[in-house]
mmCIF file of C-alpha atoms in Angstrom:
data_model
loop_
_atom_site.group_PDB
_atom_site.id
_atom_site.type_symbol
_atom_site.label_atom_id
_atom_site.label_comp_id
_atom_site.label_asym_id
_atom_site.label_seq_id
_atom_site.Cartn_x
_atom_site.Cartn_y
_atom_site.Cartn_z
ATOM 1 C CA MET A 1 5.356 -7.784 -9.042
ATOM 2 C CA GLU A 2 2.644 -6.048 -7.020
ATOM 3 C CA THR A 3 1.049 -9.415 -6.274
ATOM 4 C CA THR A 4 4.415 -10.593 -4.966
ATOM 5 C CA ARG A 5 4.525 -7.664 -2.553
ATOM 6 C CA THR A 6 1.011 -8.182 -1.231
ATOM 7 C CA THR A 7 0.651 -11.986 -1.263
ATOM 8 C CA GLU A 8 0.156 -13.505 2.153
ATOM 9 C CA ALA A 9 3.320 -15.288 3.250
ATOM 10 C CA ALA A 10 1.608 -18.693 3.428
ATOM 11 C CA GLN A 11 4.943 -20.470 3.282
ATOM 12 C CA ALA A 12 6.627 -18.181 5.787
ATOM 13 C CA SER A 13 8.711 -19.743 8.508
ATOM 14 C CA THR A 14 7.404 -19.705 12.055
ATOM 15 C CA ASN A 15 10.703 -18.076 13.068
ATOM 16 C CA PRO A 16 10.488 -14.304 13.596
ATOM 17 C CA PHE A 17 11.801 -12.311 10.661
ATOM 18 C CA PRO A 18 15.247 -10.890 11.523
ATOM 19 C CA LYS A 19 15.702 -7.169 12.089
ATOM 20 C CA ILE A 20 16.793 -5.751 8.725
ATOM 21 C CA ILE A 21 20.152 -4.211 7.957
ATOM 22 C CA SER A 22 19.524 -2.221 4.784
ATOM 23 C CA VAL A 23 22.605 -1.694 2.619
ATOM 24 C CA ASP A 24 20.879 0.805 0.348
ATOM 25 C CA ASP A 25 18.882 3.656 1.776
ATOM 26 C CA HIS A 26 19.324 7.366 1.045
ATOM 27 C CA THR A 27 19.823 10.593 2.912
ATOM 28 C CA VAL A 28 18.613 13.970 1.693
ATOM 29 C CA GLU A 29 21.259 16.380 2.939
ATOM 30 C CA PRO A 30 20.033 19.197 5.231
ATOM 31 C CA PRO A 31 20.581 22.732 3.867
ATOM 32 C CA GLY A 32 23.585 23.449 6.095
ATOM 33 C CA VAL A 33 25.873 20.535 5.212
ATOM 34 C CA TRP A 34 28.269 22.656 3.123
ATOM 35 C CA ARG A 35 27.309 26.122 4.346
ATOM 36 C CA ASP A 36 28.333 25.152 7.869
ATOM 37 C CA ARG A 37 31.590 23.391 6.940
ATOM 38 C CA LEU A 38 33.232 25.214 4.032
ATOM 39 C CA PRO A 39 35.710 28.058 4.618
ATOM 40 C CA ALA A 40 34.001 31.448 4.756
ATOM 41 C CA LYS A 41 35.269 32.475 1.320
ATOM 42 C CA TYR A 42 33.313 29.610 -0.285
ATOM 43 C CA ARG A 43 29.983 29.957 1.506
ATOM 44 C CA ASP A 44 28.456 31.981 -1.334
ATOM 45 C CA THR A 45 29.838 29.716 -4.081
ATOM 46 C CA GLY A 46 29.664 26.292 -2.461
ATOM 47 C CA PRO A 47 26.496 24.163 -2.461
ATOM 48 C CA ARG A 48 23.561 26.070 -0.975
ATOM 49 C CA ILE A 49 19.774 25.985 -0.999
ATOM 50 C CA VAL A 50 17.755 28.573 -2.955
ATOM 51 C CA ARG A 51 13.957 28.670 -3.061
ATOM 52 C CA ALA A 52 12.815 29.393 -6.624
ATOM 53 C CA PRO A 53 10.147 28.518 -9.220
ATOM 54 C CA LEU A 54 10.405 25.681 -11.703
ATOM 55 C CA LYS A 55 10.149 26.590 -15.383
ATOM 56 C CA GLU A 56 10.202 23.054 -16.771
ATOM 57 C CA MET A 57 11.420 19.570 -15.884
ATOM 58 C CA THR A 58 11.674 16.368 -17.924
ATOM 59 C CA PHE A 59 13.083 12.901 -17.349
ATOM 60 C CA LEU A 60 13.315 11.164 -20.728
ATOM 61 C CA GLY A 61 15.823 8.755 -22.201
ATOM 62 C CA GLY A 62 17.432 8.410 -18.780
ATOM 63 C CA ARG A 63 18.233 12.149 -18.644
ATOM 64 C CA PHE A 64 16.946 14.457 -15.901
ATOM 65 C CA ALA A 65 16.565 18.044 -17.187
ATOM 66 C CA PRO A 66 15.176 20.696 -14.789
ATOM 67 C CA VAL A 67 15.179 24.454 -15.519
ATOM 68 C CA MET A 68 15.109 26.922 -12.614
ATOM 69 C CA GLY A 69 13.124 30.130 -12.967
ATOM 70 C CA GLY A 70 13.986 33.550 -11.626
ATOM 71 C CA PRO A 71 12.175 36.286 -9.684
ATOM 72 C CA GLY A 72 8.777 36.971 -11.210
ATOM 73 C CA ASP A 73 8.618 33.707 -13.175
ATOM 74 C CA ASP A 74 5.541 31.562 -12.868
ATOM 75 C CA GLY A 75 5.719 27.944 -11.840
ATOM 76 C CA PRO A 76 5.664 25.770 -8.737
ATOM 77 C CA ILE A 77 8.036 26.842 -5.972
ATOM 78 C CA GLY A 78 10.630 24.459 -4.608
ATOM 79 C CA ASP A 79 14.043 24.190 -2.985
ATOM 80 C CA TRP A 80 17.079 24.021 -5.288
ATOM 81 C CA TRP A 81 20.669 23.107 -4.647
ATOM 82 C CA VAL A 82 22.806 25.705 -6.418
ATOM 83 C CA TYR A 83 26.523 25.072 -7.024
ATOM 84 C CA GLU A 84 28.560 26.709 -9.801
ATOM 85 C CA ASP A 85 26.403 26.267 -12.938
ATOM 86 C CA LEU A 86 24.327 23.461 -11.433
ATOM 87 C CA HIS A 87 20.700 24.014 -10.419
ATOM 88 C CA ARG A 88 19.302 20.817 -8.930
ATOM 89 C CA PRO A 89 15.782 20.826 -7.437
ATOM 90 C CA LEU A 90 14.481 18.592 -4.696
ATOM 91 C CA THR A 91 11.776 16.384 -6.181
ATOM 92 C CA ARG A 92 9.088 14.034 -4.987
ATOM 93 C CA LEU A 93 11.179 11.134 -6.339
ATOM 94 C CA ASP A 94 13.911 12.025 -3.832
ATOM 95 C CA THR A 95 11.532 11.337 -0.967
ATOM 96 C CA ALA A 96 8.367 9.506 -1.956
ATOM 97 C CA VAL A 97 7.630 7.239 1.009
ATOM 98 C CA GLY A 98 4.288 7.809 2.659
ATOM 99 C CA TYR A 99 2.578 8.666 -0.625
ATOM 100 C CA ASP A 100 0.273 6.423 -2.612
ATOM 101 C CA ARG A 101 2.093 5.157 -5.683
ATOM 102 C CA ASP A 102 -0.391 6.831 -7.990
ATOM 103 C CA GLU A 103 0.384 10.153 -6.280
ATOM 104 C CA ILE A 104 4.136 9.959 -6.873
ATOM 105 C CA ARG A 105 5.052 12.206 -9.784
ATOM 106 C CA LEU A 106 8.106 14.062 -11.010
ATOM 107 C CA GLU A 107 7.429 17.350 -9.241
ATOM 108 C CA ILE A 108 9.462 19.931 -7.357
ATOM 109 C CA ILE A 109 9.133 20.147 -3.547
ATOM 110 C CA THR A 110 10.450 22.044 -0.535
ATOM 111 C CA TYR A 111 11.925 20.622 2.651
ATOM 112 C CA GLU A 112 8.595 21.280 4.360
ATOM 113 C CA GLN A 113 6.898 18.952 1.842
ATOM 114 C CA MET A 114 9.392 16.191 2.535
ATOM 115 C CA ARG A 115 9.074 13.356 5.009
ATOM 116 C CA PRO A 116 11.327 14.494 7.907
ATOM 117 C CA GLY A 117 12.989 11.092 8.119
ATOM 118 C CA SER A 118 14.653 11.912 4.819
ATOM 119 C CA TYR A 119 17.037 14.370 6.473
ATOM 120 C CA ASP A 120 16.516 14.265 10.243
ATOM 121 C CA VAL A 121 18.280 11.542 12.267
ATOM 122 C CA PRO A 122 15.717 10.968 15.070
ATOM 123 C CA GLN A 123 12.881 10.931 12.524
ATOM 124 C CA ARG A 124 14.845 8.496 10.359
ATOM 125 C CA LEU A 125 15.323 6.135 13.274
ATOM 126 C CA ALA A 126 11.590 6.320 13.989
ATOM 127 C CA ASP A 127 10.789 5.425 10.375
ATOM 128 C CA MET A 128 13.294 2.574 10.551
ATOM 129 C CA ASP A 129 11.481 1.264 13.633
ATOM 130 C CA VAL A 130 8.186 1.288 11.736
ATOM 131 C CA ASN A 131 9.849 -0.714 8.957
ATOM 132 C CA HIS A 132 11.534 -3.397 11.112
ATOM 133 C CA VAL A 133 14.959 -1.971 10.168
ATOM 134 C CA GLN A 134 17.752 -1.962 12.693
ATOM 135 C CA SER A 135 20.590 -0.332 10.710
ATOM 136 C CA ALA A 136 21.036 1.354 7.341
ATOM 137 C CA LEU A 137 23.780 2.434 4.950
ATOM 138 C CA CYS A 138 22.774 5.605 3.107
ATOM 139 C CA PHE A 139 23.776 6.955 -0.313
ATOM 140 C CA PRO A 140 23.832 10.724 -1.019
ATOM 141 C CA THR A 141 21.302 12.821 -2.918
ATOM 142 C CA PHE A 142 22.768 16.193 -3.948
ATOM 143 C CA PRO A 143 26.339 14.885 -4.524
ATOM 144 C CA ARG A 144 24.700 12.085 -6.533
ATOM 145 C CA PHE A 145 25.417 8.445 -5.889
ATOM 146 C CA CYS A 146 29.221 8.573 -6.038
ATOM 147 C CA GLY A 147 29.954 12.294 -5.802
ATOM 148 C CA GLN A 148 29.613 13.096 -9.513
ATOM 149 C CA THR A 149 28.495 16.611 -8.594
ATOM 150 C CA PHE A 150 31.948 17.424 -7.240
ATOM 151 C CA THR A 151 33.744 15.496 -9.971
ATOM 152 C CA GLU A 152 32.067 17.662 -12.631
ATOM 153 C CA ALA A 153 32.784 20.960 -10.841
ATOM 154 C CA LYS A 154 35.282 23.412 -12.333
ATOM 155 C CA ASP A 155 36.964 24.444 -9.061
ATOM 156 C CA ARG A 156 38.903 21.371 -7.923
ATOM 157 C CA GLU A 157 39.971 22.935 -4.638
ATOM 158 C CA LEU A 158 36.365 23.656 -3.738
ATOM 159 C CA GLY A 159 35.336 20.228 -5.035
ATOM 160 C CA LEU A 160 37.773 18.475 -2.702
ATOM 161 C CA LEU A 161 36.565 20.592 0.216
ATOM 162 C CA GLY A 162 32.995 19.678 -0.745
ATOM 163 C CA VAL A 163 33.797 15.956 -0.672
ATOM 164 C CA LYS A 164 35.494 16.257 2.712
ATOM 165 C CA ALA A 165 32.677 18.379 4.141
ATOM 166 C CA TYR A 166 30.127 15.759 3.097
ATOM 167 C CA ASN A 167 32.208 12.977 4.661
ATOM 168 C CA ASP A 168 32.617 14.911 7.901
ATOM 169 C CA TRP A 169 28.864 15.475 8.067
ATOM 170 C CA MET A 170 28.188 11.817 7.254
ATOM 171 C CA VAL A 171 30.517 10.480 9.951
ATOM 172 C CA GLU A 172 30.077 13.113 12.666
ATOM 173 C CA GLU A 173 26.388 14.016 12.340
ATOM 174 C CA TRP A 174 24.340 11.624 10.214
ATOM 175 C CA CYS A 175 26.091 8.648 11.812
ATOM 176 C CA GLY A 176 26.971 10.564 14.981
ATOM 177 C CA PRO A 177 25.934 9.888 18.588
ATOM 178 C CA ALA A 178 22.229 10.561 17.934
ATOM 179 C CA ALA A 179 22.156 7.584 15.536
ATOM 180 C CA HIS A 180 23.251 5.131 18.278
ATOM 181 C CA GLY A 181 25.211 3.073 15.746
ATOM 182 C CA ARG A 182 22.121 2.409 13.594
ATOM 183 C CA LEU A 183 23.259 4.549 10.664
ATOM 184 C CA VAL A 184 26.332 3.197 8.877
ATOM 185 C CA PRO A 185 28.614 5.677 7.081
ATOM 186 C CA LEU A 186 29.218 5.633 3.338
ATOM 187 C CA THR A 187 31.733 8.230 2.196
ATOM 188 C CA LEU A 188 32.812 9.840 -1.078
ATOM 189 C CA VAL A 189 36.194 10.326 -2.738
ATOM 190 C CA PRO A 190 37.531 12.890 -5.226
ATOM 191 C CA LEU A 191 37.184 10.672 -8.284
ATOM 192 C CA TRP A 192 39.301 12.964 -10.448
ATOM 193 C CA ASP A 193 42.496 12.045 -8.557
ATOM 194 C CA PRO A 194 43.102 8.418 -7.448
ATOM 195 C CA GLU A 195 45.910 9.472 -5.075
ATOM 196 C CA LEU A 196 43.626 11.968 -3.329
ATOM 197 C CA ALA A 197 40.892 9.318 -3.362
ATOM 198 C CA ALA A 198 43.234 6.867 -1.611
ATOM 199 C CA ALA A 199 44.076 9.468 1.022
ATOM 200 C CA GLU A 200 40.380 10.104 1.682
ATOM 201 C CA VAL A 201 39.694 6.370 2.004
ATOM 202 C CA ARG A 202 42.439 6.102 4.606
ATOM 203 C CA ARG A 203 41.308 9.262 6.445
ATOM 204 C CA ASN A 204 37.817 7.859 6.859
ATOM 205 C CA ALA A 205 38.910 4.289 7.544
ATOM 206 C CA ALA A 206 40.862 5.654 10.516
ATOM 207 C CA ARG A 207 37.540 6.751 12.030
ATOM 208 C CA GLY A 208 35.744 3.487 11.400
ATOM 209 C CA VAL A 209 34.299 3.895 7.883
ATOM 210 C CA ARG A 210 34.165 0.673 5.883
ATOM 211 C CA ALA A 211 32.294 1.678 2.708
ATOM 212 C CA VAL A 212 33.006 4.151 -0.092
ATOM 213 C CA ALA A 213 30.860 5.079 -3.086
ATOM 214 C CA PHE A 214 32.217 4.556 -6.602
ATOM 215 C CA SER A 215 30.923 4.682 -10.162
ATOM 216 C CA GLU A 216 29.558 1.546 -11.787
ATOM 217 C CA ILE A 217 31.028 2.626 -15.163
ATOM 218 C CA PRO A 218 33.678 5.362 -14.663
ATOM 219 C CA PRO A 219 34.218 6.049 -18.406
ATOM 220 C CA HIS A 220 30.674 7.431 -18.578
ATOM 221 C CA LEU A 221 31.983 10.184 -16.276
ATOM 222 C CA GLY A 222 35.043 10.801 -18.446
ATOM 223 C CA LEU A 223 37.218 8.776 -16.041
ATOM 224 C CA PRO A 224 39.521 5.767 -16.656
ATOM 225 C CA SER A 225 38.055 2.277 -16.755
ATOM 226 C CA VAL A 226 38.866 -0.393 -14.193
ATOM 227 C CA HIS A 227 40.937 -2.151 -16.873
ATOM 228 C CA THR A 228 43.640 0.513 -16.533
ATOM 229 C CA ASP A 229 46.135 0.887 -13.701
ATOM 230 C CA ASP A 230 44.961 4.428 -12.982
ATOM 231 C CA TRP A 231 42.752 3.375 -10.061
ATOM 232 C CA ASP A 232 45.397 1.253 -8.348
ATOM 233 C CA PRO A 233 46.195 3.764 -5.549
ATOM 234 C CA PHE A 234 42.493 3.932 -4.668
ATOM 235 C CA LEU A 235 42.046 0.150 -4.928
ATOM 236 C CA ALA A 236 45.130 -0.456 -2.804
ATOM 237 C CA ALA A 237 43.729 1.807 -0.080
ATOM 238 C CA CYS A 238 40.408 -0.078 -0.125
ATOM 239 C CA ASP A 239 42.231 -3.419 -0.092
ATOM 240 C CA GLU A 240 44.427 -2.432 2.850
ATOM 241 C CA THR A 241 41.666 -0.892 4.984
ATOM 242 C CA GLY A 242 38.867 -3.369 4.243
ATOM 243 C CA THR A 243 36.797 -0.616 2.652
ATOM 244 C CA VAL A 244 33.936 -1.945 0.494
ATOM 245 C CA ILE A 245 33.410 -0.283 -2.904
ATOM 246 C CA ALA A 246 29.666 0.439 -3.147
ATOM 247 C CA MET A 247 28.191 1.117 -6.595
ATOM 248 C CA HIS A 248 24.605 2.289 -6.922
ATOM 249 C CA ILE A 249 22.540 2.176 -10.102
ATOM 250 C CA GLY A 250 22.928 5.541 -11.808
ATOM 251 C CA SER A 251 26.399 6.165 -10.367
ATOM 252 C CA SER A 252 27.661 6.544 -13.919
ATOM 253 C CA SER A 253 25.232 9.464 -14.510
ATOM 254 C CA LYS A 254 23.829 7.488 -17.421
ATOM 255 C CA MET A 255 20.787 5.418 -16.622
ATOM 256 C CA PRO A 256 20.015 2.617 -19.065
ATOM 257 C CA SER A 257 17.460 3.496 -21.721
ATOM 258 C CA THR A 258 16.692 2.718 -25.329
ATOM 259 C CA SER A 259 16.079 6.096 -26.938
ATOM 260 C CA ALA A 260 16.014 9.801 -26.194
ATOM 261 C CA ASP A 261 12.218 9.740 -25.938
ATOM 262 C CA ALA A 262 11.802 6.500 -23.961
ATOM 263 C CA PRO A 263 9.573 7.092 -20.911
ATOM 264 C CA PRO A 264 11.034 6.568 -17.430
ATOM 265 C CA ALA A 265 9.256 3.201 -17.171
ATOM 266 C CA VAL A 266 11.659 1.759 -19.755
ATOM 267 C CA GLY A 267 14.743 2.758 -17.815
ATOM 268 C CA SER A 268 13.195 1.738 -14.504
ATOM 269 C CA THR A 269 12.653 -1.791 -15.822
ATOM 270 C CA ILE A 270 16.268 -2.213 -16.914
ATOM 271 C CA THR A 271 18.080 -0.353 -14.131
ATOM 272 C CA PHE A 272 20.112 -3.502 -13.420
ATOM 273 C CA ALA A 273 21.838 -3.283 -16.814
ATOM 274 C CA ASN A 274 24.683 -1.008 -15.735
ATOM 275 C CA CYS A 275 25.364 -3.293 -12.757
ATOM 276 C CA CYS A 276 25.539 -6.205 -15.156
ATOM 277 C CA PHE A 277 28.027 -4.438 -17.438
ATOM 278 C CA SER A 278 30.047 -3.228 -14.463
ATOM 279 C CA MET A 279 30.303 -6.641 -12.853
ATOM 280 C CA VAL A 280 31.674 -8.161 -16.042
ATOM 281 C CA ASP A 281 34.233 -5.338 -16.195
ATOM 282 C CA TRP A 282 35.448 -6.103 -12.688
ATOM 283 C CA LEU A 283 35.483 -9.880 -13.172
ATOM 284 C CA MET A 284 37.572 -9.539 -16.342
ATOM 285 C CA SER A 285 39.861 -6.789 -15.011
ATOM 286 C CA GLY A 286 42.263 -8.864 -12.946
ATOM 287 C CA LYS A 287 41.817 -6.477 -10.017
ATOM 288 C CA PHE A 288 40.439 -9.107 -7.650
ATOM 289 C CA GLU A 289 43.594 -11.171 -8.074
ATOM 290 C CA ARG A 290 45.885 -8.172 -7.639
ATOM 291 C CA PHE A 291 43.939 -6.894 -4.619
ATOM 292 C CA PRO A 292 42.782 -10.054 -2.845
ATOM 293 C CA ASN A 293 40.866 -8.279 -0.044
ATOM 294 C CA LEU A 294 38.824 -6.107 -2.409
ATOM 295 C CA LYS A 295 35.025 -6.302 -2.110
ATOM 296 C CA VAL A 296 32.402 -4.604 -4.299
ATOM 297 C CA MET A 297 28.625 -4.362 -3.923
ATOM 298 C CA TYR A 298 25.852 -3.332 -6.324
ATOM 299 C CA ALA A 299 23.110 -1.321 -4.651
ATOM 300 C CA GLU A 300 19.597 -1.509 -6.087
ATOM 301 C CA GLY A 301 20.776 -3.763 -8.906
ATOM 302 C CA GLN A 302 18.632 -6.738 -7.819
ATOM 303 C CA ILE A 303 20.024 -10.277 -8.200
ATOM 304 C CA GLY A 304 17.934 -12.323 -10.642
ATOM 305 C CA TRP A 305 20.241 -11.600 -13.591
ATOM 306 C CA ILE A 306 23.440 -12.779 -11.893
ATOM 307 C CA PRO A 307 23.378 -16.572 -12.552
ATOM 308 C CA TYR A 308 23.299 -16.306 -16.340
ATOM 309 C CA ILE A 309 26.030 -13.638 -16.444
ATOM 310 C CA LEU A 310 28.308 -15.817 -14.317
ATOM 311 C CA GLU A 311 27.620 -18.824 -16.537
ATOM 312 C CA ARG A 312 28.364 -16.835 -19.684
ATOM 313 C CA ALA A 313 31.483 -15.221 -18.192
ATOM 314 C CA ASP A 314 32.887 -18.636 -17.282
ATOM 315 C CA VAL A 315 32.276 -19.935 -20.810
ATOM 316 C CA VAL A 316 33.945 -16.918 -22.395
ATOM 317 C CA TRP A 317 36.895 -17.091 -19.977
ATOM 318 C CA GLU A 318 37.411 -20.801 -20.734
ATOM 319 C CA GLU A 319 36.722 -20.977 -24.465
ATOM 320 C CA ASN A 320 37.983 -17.598 -25.650
ATOM 321 C CA ARG A 321 41.177 -17.438 -23.621
ATOM 322 C CA GLY A 322 43.336 -17.373 -26.752
ATOM 323 C CA TRP A 323 41.972 -14.085 -28.007
ATOM 324 C CA GLY A 324 39.838 -12.742 -25.172
ATOM 325 C CA GLY A 325 42.570 -10.513 -23.754
ATOM 326 C CA VAL A 326 42.297 -11.681 -20.143
ATOM 327 C CA ALA A 327 44.235 -14.960 -19.943
ATOM 328 C CA ASP A 328 47.314 -13.256 -18.526
ATOM 329 C CA LYS A 329 45.484 -11.502 -15.672
ATOM 330 C CA VAL A 330 42.360 -13.527 -14.812
ATOM 331 C CA HIS A 331 43.602 -16.885 -13.556
ATOM 332 C CA ARG A 332 40.416 -18.298 -12.061
ATOM 333 C CA PRO A 333 36.876 -18.664 -13.432
ATOM 334 C CA PRO A 334 34.872 -15.444 -13.057
ATOM 335 C CA SER A 335 32.270 -17.271 -10.974
ATOM 336 C CA GLU A 336 34.952 -18.068 -8.397
ATOM 337 C CA LEU A 337 36.042 -14.445 -8.320
ATOM 338 C CA PHE A 338 32.421 -13.390 -7.866
ATOM 339 C CA ALA A 339 32.020 -15.715 -4.887
ATOM 340 C CA GLY A 340 34.931 -14.117 -3.078
ATOM 341 C CA HIS A 341 34.520 -10.470 -4.004
ATOM 342 C CA VAL A 342 31.065 -9.393 -5.266
ATOM 343 C CA TYR A 343 27.746 -8.748 -3.496
ATOM 344 C CA GLY A 344 24.359 -8.263 -5.107
ATOM 345 C CA CYS A 345 21.708 -6.191 -3.305
ATOM 346 C CA PHE A 346 17.931 -6.485 -3.681
ATOM 347 C CA PHE A 347 14.698 -5.265 -2.150
ATOM 348 C CA ASP A 348 12.115 -7.054 -4.304
ATOM 349 C CA ASP A 349 13.379 -9.999 -6.357
ATOM 350 C CA ALA A 350 11.369 -13.180 -5.926
ATOM 351 C CA PHE A 351 12.953 -14.674 -9.056
ATOM 352 C CA GLY A 352 16.461 -14.157 -7.731
ATOM 353 C CA LEU A 353 15.536 -15.773 -4.414
ATOM 354 C CA ARG A 354 14.211 -18.830 -6.257
ATOM 355 C CA ASN A 355 17.641 -19.146 -7.885
ATOM 356 C CA LEU A 356 19.689 -18.438 -4.794
ATOM 357 C CA ASP A 357 21.778 -21.612 -5.131
ATOM 358 C CA ASP A 358 23.191 -20.291 -8.411
ATOM 359 C CA ILE A 359 24.100 -16.937 -6.851
ATOM 360 C CA GLY A 360 25.371 -17.925 -3.433
ATOM 361 C CA VAL A 361 23.834 -17.079 -0.076
ATOM 362 C CA PRO A 362 27.013 -15.320 1.164
ATOM 363 C CA ASN A 363 26.857 -12.906 -1.789
ATOM 364 C CA VAL A 364 23.382 -11.464 -1.250
ATOM 365 C CA LEU A 365 22.385 -8.390 0.768
ATOM 366 C CA TYR A 366 18.992 -6.864 1.595
ATOM 367 C CA GLU A 367 17.862 -3.246 1.238
ATOM 368 C CA THR A 368 14.752 -1.076 1.577
ATOM 369 C CA ASP A 369 15.602 1.954 -0.637
ATOM 370 C CA TYR A 370 14.037 4.430 1.822
ATOM 371 C CA PRO A 371 12.837 7.120 0.960
ATOM 372 C CA HIS A 372 12.668 6.549 -2.816
ATOM 373 C CA SER A 373 9.623 5.654 -4.874
ATOM 374 C CA ASP A 374 10.724 2.011 -5.241
ATOM 375 C CA SER A 375 11.066 1.610 -1.488
ATOM 376 C CA THR A 376 9.275 -1.220 0.255
ATOM 377 C CA TRP A 377 8.773 1.029 3.341
ATOM 378 C CA PRO A 378 6.835 0.555 5.578
ATOM 379 C CA LYS A 379 6.317 -3.080 4.573
ATOM 380 C CA SER A 380 9.874 -4.315 4.031
ATOM 381 C CA ARG A 381 9.346 -7.023 6.633
ATOM 382 C CA GLU A 382 6.150 -8.247 4.964
ATOM 383 C CA VAL A 383 7.806 -8.221 1.511
ATOM 384 C CA GLY A 384 10.748 -10.151 2.885
ATOM 385 C CA GLU A 385 8.544 -12.712 4.618
ATOM 386 C CA ALA A 386 6.529 -13.268 1.447
ATOM 387 C CA GLN A 387 9.574 -13.710 -0.782
ATOM 388 C CA MET A 388 11.794 -15.644 1.642
ATOM 389 C CA GLY A 389 9.179 -17.924 3.179
ATOM 390 C CA HIS A 390 10.621 -20.943 1.347
ATOM 391 C CA LEU A 391 14.118 -20.430 2.771
ATOM 392 C CA ASP A 392 15.589 -21.889 5.952
ATOM 393 C CA ALA A 393 15.786 -19.515 8.892
ATOM 394 C CA ASP A 394 19.595 -19.450 8.890
ATOM 395 C CA VAL A 395 19.603 -18.473 5.208
ATOM 396 C CA VAL A 396 17.138 -15.639 5.829
ATOM 397 C CA GLU A 397 19.273 -14.459 8.743
ATOM 398 C CA ARG A 398 22.362 -14.262 6.534
ATOM 399 C CA ILE A 399 20.622 -12.392 3.729
ATOM 400 C CA VAL A 400 18.719 -9.931 5.900
ATOM 401 C CA ARG A 401 21.569 -9.051 8.289
ATOM 402 C CA GLY A 402 24.419 -11.560 8.710
ATOM 403 C CA ASN A 403 26.196 -10.883 5.426
ATOM 404 C CA ALA A 404 25.983 -7.127 5.973
ATOM 405 C CA ILE A 405 27.420 -7.432 9.487
ATOM 406 C CA GLU A 406 30.407 -9.326 8.148
ATOM 407 C CA LEU A 407 30.958 -7.137 5.077
ATOM 408 C CA LEU A 408 30.627 -3.756 6.807
ATOM 409 C CA GLY A 409 32.452 -4.640 10.027
ATOM 410 C CA LEU A 410 29.422 -4.117 12.255
ATOM 411 C CA THR A 411 29.086 -5.422 15.797
ATOM 412 C CA LYS A 412 27.475 -8.814 16.330
ATOM 413 C CA ASP A 413 24.323 -6.853 17.169
ATOM 414 C CA GLY A 414 24.373 -5.134 13.772
ATOM 415 C CA LEU A 415 25.532 -1.668 14.850
ATOM 416 C CA TRP A 416 28.294 0.563 13.526
ATOM 417 C CA PRO A 417 31.136 0.508 16.096
ATOM 418 C CA GLY A 418 32.696 3.796 14.934
ATOM 419 C CA PRO A 419 32.672 7.206 16.659
ATOM 420 C CA GLY A 420 28.881 7.403 16.503
ATOM 421 C CA GLY A 421 28.385 3.808 17.525
ATOM 422 C CA PRO A 422 27.074 2.236 20.728
ATOM 423 C CA ARG A 423 28.658 3.225 24.014
#
């Protein structure tokens, strides 16, 4: 793949490469997100930053296991998010851009050792400029990709306040006036209560939010599957408000792996697997027929695997309808449902782009994954030109920005029109 990223775009079109709208970047929350927004009685128990040593940290079999030290313990010093029993350190993998790939290791860091664009809006916009990116939708870090941190918390009242505090920060500050409409809000919901989740979707939709994070495989979090009716209040709210359900790899808190001792490289190669399983769940759930305006997207899942899964799903739907358990709720071929409801997201997938006709141009979105270790920053434009050089200019325009504008309700210029949008 490295040759793909560095190959000269000999076939590139003479048309200028469109300004990128990235549908999967990440924010590292500043230390005051919850401290500044929670009621006073929770400021010592809600999420907060503590500087402490690291005793040990492993990432094997898809499981991240850090151990925080105490006063007097040896070990590298870093910043930790502390919340109830959770001790979660900031690591180099949270913000790796700007480092040589051979220098990126699983190590603890402080905010001072972090690229400022990870958490500071003006610095983020500057890094977006360097990378030919106009606008970006950002997933969380400490709450995890769909708010699992709050879902797992014991105190539900505090958990709900934590979700709302994050959303207020996301809408009012991260995507606030200083962002000039270039940062697009992605909010969280209290996953433990679909009625509360629906209310939070509507609260944020009223202030211009059109994307909400959700788990790729909810049962991995101890939550109902999409085959039940439990999620219907939440799905109805998304359907009614035009809110896109965004699912990031790892949003089930269970990254794909093969064994408890498999190195991270194994899981990193097959990160798309949960997206694959999740998409089949949704296509066979009947939800797209019950909620006709529902849209889902898979962040960082890449796209090369999609054609075969659609082919297989259609065969199963057609040939196994007698015993497959979906004939009474899935009335159209899964590939048709995909075309109207599902979006795949990629940042480096030359194979998928060679098979674009079997995926569908309207169903593909582009991303840069800033500031993670997989990110194509600061060469996302060059990577895109190399991989899309064989495509017509109008197709490149749709993939790089047009589809995102339509899906996320952005202005024709690619900006978020909400409270923090252009004036």
